């Protein structure tokens, strides 16, 4: 049988569903509750330009609160949201909220870009582009300030229509970046086939560049290649000055990481913006 949400809120599970762990079912319940009661939130992590370290953008990252506390991390609840299909509503909420916030900052004199993560199911979902248009219209955000972060997994999920869909999104002026670059199986072929504006070098590379010669060589090569393809390169998870110096010299254009700021609430981020340009 299909899973049915009972009118009283209880669920009937098919036998294979009962194999989902209790933890995952608990997260599903928390997610449903959070969606209905406005308990999801976004935090914003600064993205800086490698040369001057000015904040040029923010990545919006989902947070889930239970009684005011963060009980589950995105790495725990995003997979459950994907398995249950809830990611479509949650992702739409996140996209709208991020665009609304970026529009506010733009009005206040800070026209920074906003990056939003998009899950495979959300991307595949018929009408993704229409939904995107609706959100851009409703919020009034300049599409050029929006960047969608897609992973290889997202690209793979789109099937034959992927390239067409990516082109449609870019026609609006929205930018696309390949997230977690280098961790998948086909990174290089993705770079060749899919029209993206930027790639984000995964934290796993950045972590090792200062003490592992091979990682350093691979990372430099990725940056050089991306630049020759005219793509921006954003390094993720930059935590030390040594990493930052290496990446800057290798030609990385933008950076993100605890060295420049962890994800933070919108109000905190605004304070940083105030200090940014005075
Ligand atoms: P991601 O998109 O690759 O985001 C980067 C993650 O690295 C974030 O974890 C961020 O807090 C963390 N991070 C940033 N700088 C550093 C650093 O210097 N050191 C370390 N150790 N970590 C750093 P977070 O917020 O826990 O998110 C994890 C993943 O969950 C994201 O990876 C993304 O794949 C997913 N996610 C988060 N928000 C959303 C969303 O709104 N929609 C979708 N579909 N996925 C999301
Ligand atoms: Mg991301
Ligand atoms: Mg990433
Ligand atoms: Mg990631």
XYZ file of C-alpha atoms and ligand atoms in Angstrom:
327
model
C 0.000 0.000 0.000
C 1.022 3.568 -0.442
C 1.829 5.568 2.607
C -1.198 7.584 3.615
C -1.271 10.476 5.949
C -4.313 9.806 8.108
C -6.716 12.589 8.876
C -5.754 12.487 12.537
C -2.125 12.710 11.606
C -1.203 9.034 11.966
C 0.391 7.145 9.124
C 0.032 3.715 7.616
C 3.282 2.314 6.387
C 3.870 -0.301 3.752
C 6.060 -3.169 5.012
C 9.176 -1.843 3.323
C 8.534 1.522 4.979
C 8.625 -0.009 8.423
C 12.283 -0.665 7.796
C 12.969 3.027 7.965
C 14.677 3.615 11.249
C 12.866 5.126 14.181
C 15.298 8.032 13.975
C 14.339 8.773 10.412
C 10.635 8.618 11.244
C 11.169 10.961 14.130
C 12.957 13.392 11.818
C 10.099 13.148 9.329
C 7.613 14.088 12.034
C 9.765 16.958 13.183
C 10.094 18.204 9.601
C 6.347 18.077 8.994
C 5.753 19.929 12.219
C 8.431 22.488 11.410
C 6.975 23.148 7.961
C 3.530 23.698 9.412
C 4.710 25.854 12.311
C 7.420 27.978 10.790
C 10.266 26.339 12.658
C 12.638 26.141 9.754
C 15.227 28.843 9.466
C 18.058 29.840 7.220
C 21.531 30.805 8.268
C 23.832 32.739 6.004
C 27.519 32.094 5.450
C 29.708 34.818 3.961
C 31.322 34.264 0.591
C 34.274 36.590 0.162
C 36.398 37.610 -2.773
C 39.828 36.054 -2.486
C 41.747 39.289 -3.001
C 40.087 41.755 -0.649
C 38.020 39.489 1.544
C 34.957 41.614 1.044
C 31.656 39.857 1.426
C 30.261 39.453 -2.073
C 27.647 36.843 -1.338
C 25.975 34.547 1.136
C 25.092 30.876 1.046
C 21.731 30.128 2.625
C 21.835 27.002 4.782
C 18.792 25.353 6.333
C 18.422 24.894 10.057
C 15.744 22.917 11.848
C 14.679 23.931 15.329
C 12.891 21.810 17.889
C 11.790 23.836 20.899
C 14.281 26.483 19.915
C 17.182 24.036 19.742
C 19.038 22.581 16.794
C 18.619 18.878 17.336
C 19.350 17.643 13.821
C 21.981 18.786 11.348
C 21.264 19.212 7.619
C 23.294 16.081 6.946
C 20.740 14.239 9.087
C 17.484 15.863 8.017
C 18.064 16.661 4.326
C 18.316 12.938 3.400
C 15.023 12.269 5.230
C 13.423 15.247 3.489
C 14.607 13.772 0.182
C 13.342 10.241 0.956
C 9.918 11.491 1.966
C 9.508 14.064 -0.789
C 9.242 16.828 1.809
C 12.291 18.452 0.238
C 10.090 19.903 -2.497
C 8.137 22.066 -0.040
C 11.124 22.694 2.189
C 13.330 23.631 -0.748
C 10.688 25.970 -2.117
C 10.381 27.619 1.271
C 14.177 28.019 1.490
C 14.408 29.491 -1.998
C 11.653 32.029 -1.329
C 13.025 32.998 2.077
C 16.575 33.393 0.739
C 15.387 35.549 -2.171
C 13.283 37.675 0.152
C 16.262 38.220 2.454
C 18.637 39.042 -0.392
C 16.135 41.544 -1.767
C 15.975 43.216 1.645
C 19.753 43.471 1.810
C 19.840 44.822 -1.718
C 17.319 47.536 -0.762
C 19.489 48.418 2.216
C 22.423 49.049 -0.085
C 24.072 45.620 -0.034
C 23.525 43.997 -3.425
C 25.261 40.741 -2.530
C 24.502 37.460 -4.248
C 22.556 34.709 -2.547
C 23.353 31.031 -3.114
C 20.703 28.400 -2.518
C 21.192 24.635 -2.531
C 18.838 22.648 -4.737
C 18.114 18.935 -4.191
C 17.677 16.439 -7.025
C 13.983 15.844 -6.390
C 13.266 19.558 -6.263
C 15.121 20.092 -9.515
C 13.383 17.177 -11.288
C 10.002 18.298 -10.113
C 7.893 19.467 -13.026
C 7.499 23.184 -12.921
C 10.792 24.037 -11.226
C 11.335 26.964 -13.586
C 7.804 28.300 -13.165
C 8.195 28.130 -9.415
C 11.484 29.962 -9.690
C 9.835 32.693 -11.780
C 7.025 33.031 -9.273
C 9.493 33.454 -6.431
C 11.592 35.979 -8.362
C 8.451 37.945 -9.214
C 7.024 37.825 -5.706
C 10.241 38.884 -4.025
C 11.418 41.289 -6.718
C 14.975 39.975 -6.481
C 17.253 40.730 -9.418
C 17.818 37.236 -10.929
C 21.486 38.145 -11.381
C 21.863 38.085 -7.604
C 20.629 34.507 -7.320
C 22.895 31.503 -7.629
C 21.617 27.934 -7.495
C 24.005 25.307 -6.153
C 23.622 21.939 -7.811
C 25.571 18.766 -7.210
C 26.457 15.994 -9.619
C 23.636 14.033 -8.083
C 21.215 16.798 -9.045
C 22.561 16.970 -12.592
C 22.271 13.203 -12.937
C 18.681 13.187 -11.716
C 17.480 15.536 -14.423
C 17.886 13.016 -17.239
C 17.809 14.129 -20.863
C 16.125 17.395 -20.094
C 18.864 18.595 -17.745
C 20.844 20.740 -20.155
C 17.673 22.376 -21.475
C 16.507 23.103 -17.945
C 19.879 24.559 -16.974
C 19.781 26.791 -20.037
C 16.267 27.972 -19.206
C 17.374 28.883 -15.706
C 20.409 30.757 -16.990
C 18.316 32.639 -19.555
C 16.727 34.396 -16.619
C 20.138 35.600 -15.531
C 20.271 33.224 -12.563
C 23.739 31.781 -12.014
C 24.512 28.114 -11.550
C 27.303 26.525 -9.585
C 28.483 22.947 -9.191
C 28.649 22.238 -5.455
C 31.003 19.763 -3.756
C 33.110 19.704 -6.893
C 35.565 16.835 -7.118
C 33.740 14.428 -4.824
C 31.607 12.720 -7.473
C 32.549 10.281 -10.180
C 32.141 12.470 -13.219
C 33.194 15.909 -12.128
C 35.284 16.627 -15.194
C 32.697 15.483 -17.693
C 30.066 17.526 -15.862
C 32.173 20.580 -16.291
C 32.387 19.897 -19.992
C 28.714 19.141 -20.615
C 26.725 21.356 -18.320
C 26.439 25.119 -18.614
C 27.482 26.327 -15.165
C 29.045 29.609 -14.097
C 31.071 28.470 -11.132
C 32.350 25.477 -9.285
C 32.779 25.034 -5.583
C 35.790 22.989 -4.593
C 34.754 20.596 -1.869
C 36.015 21.032 1.656
C 37.680 17.608 1.468
C 40.307 19.061 -0.889
C 40.757 22.310 0.975
C 41.301 20.430 4.247
C 44.368 18.651 2.879
C 46.013 21.171 0.570
C 48.563 22.396 3.086
C 49.854 18.997 4.138
C 49.295 16.710 1.188
C 51.254 17.407 -1.993
C 48.942 15.400 -4.251
C 45.815 17.146 -3.027
C 47.585 20.469 -3.520
C 48.505 19.539 -7.092
C 44.998 18.335 -7.933
C 43.397 21.428 -6.433
C 45.719 23.772 -8.351
C 44.940 21.899 -11.546
C 41.182 22.132 -10.955
C 41.443 25.885 -10.376
C 43.592 26.423 -13.473
C 41.234 24.375 -15.611
C 38.139 26.146 -14.333
C 39.725 29.501 -15.007
C 40.637 28.576 -18.535
C 36.980 27.625 -19.007
C 36.033 31.072 -17.681
C 34.338 29.787 -14.577
C 34.534 31.222 -11.100
C 36.102 29.000 -8.484
C 34.872 29.105 -4.919
C 36.772 27.193 -2.240
C 34.595 25.734 0.511
C 35.610 25.108 4.106
C 38.587 27.467 4.308
C 39.662 27.423 7.951
C 43.275 28.634 8.046
C 45.394 31.476 6.693
C 47.674 28.915 5.077
C 44.819 27.394 3.131
C 43.610 30.823 2.125
C 47.057 31.894 0.899
C 47.514 28.712 -1.096
C 44.103 29.033 -2.744
C 44.534 32.697 -3.546
C 47.899 32.064 -5.189
C 46.448 29.150 -7.125
C 43.924 31.559 -8.624
C 40.789 30.860 -6.660
C 38.365 33.780 -7.044
C 36.126 33.333 -4.005
C 36.242 31.650 -0.627
C 33.947 30.459 2.067
C 34.790 28.960 5.425
C 35.081 29.453 9.155
C 38.124 31.707 8.584
C 35.749 34.292 7.095
C 32.654 33.397 9.058
C 30.505 30.415 9.981
C 26.860 30.301 8.937
C 24.955 32.828 11.076
C 21.497 34.244 11.613
C 20.358 37.031 9.286
C 20.736 39.752 11.961
C 24.354 38.755 12.620
C 25.034 38.693 8.923
C 23.672 42.216 8.612
C 26.161 43.438 11.192
C 28.935 41.920 9.114
C 27.551 43.644 6.027
C 27.582 46.941 7.849
C 31.272 46.495 8.612
C 31.899 45.327 5.063
C 31.759 48.642 3.274
C 30.946 51.148 5.938
P 27.034 22.432 1.317
O 26.048 23.074 0.426
O 28.281 21.919 0.689
O 27.330 23.503 2.455
C 28.571 23.659 3.095
C 28.589 23.043 4.471
O 29.892 23.186 5.032
C 27.641 23.694 5.457
O 27.195 22.677 6.359
C 28.557 24.668 6.201
O 28.087 25.009 7.491
C 29.814 23.865 6.281
N 31.005 24.696 6.389
C 31.208 25.922 5.858
N 32.455 26.368 6.115
C 33.059 25.401 6.838
C 34.385 25.271 7.403
O 35.235 26.147 7.297
N 34.645 24.101 8.062
C 33.715 23.112 8.194
N 34.062 22.020 8.863
N 32.468 23.206 7.680
C 32.144 24.339 7.006
P 25.663 22.550 6.774
O 25.058 23.891 6.951
O 25.622 21.580 7.912
O 25.005 21.887 5.496
C 25.385 20.617 5.052
C 24.802 20.291 3.708
O 23.371 20.216 3.790
C 25.066 21.353 2.636
O 26.354 21.184 2.101
C 23.969 21.041 1.645
O 24.333 19.947 0.839
C 22.827 20.613 2.556
N 21.907 21.754 2.715
C 21.929 22.780 3.600
N 20.899 23.635 3.393
C 20.208 23.152 2.329
C 19.042 23.589 1.592
O 18.428 24.648 1.832
N 18.619 22.782 0.564
C 19.277 21.637 0.221
N 18.806 20.905 -0.792
N 20.383 21.214 0.866
C 20.845 21.957 1.903
Mg 26.197 24.438 -1.028
Mg 29.473 22.104 -0.806
Mg 28.155 19.368 0.981
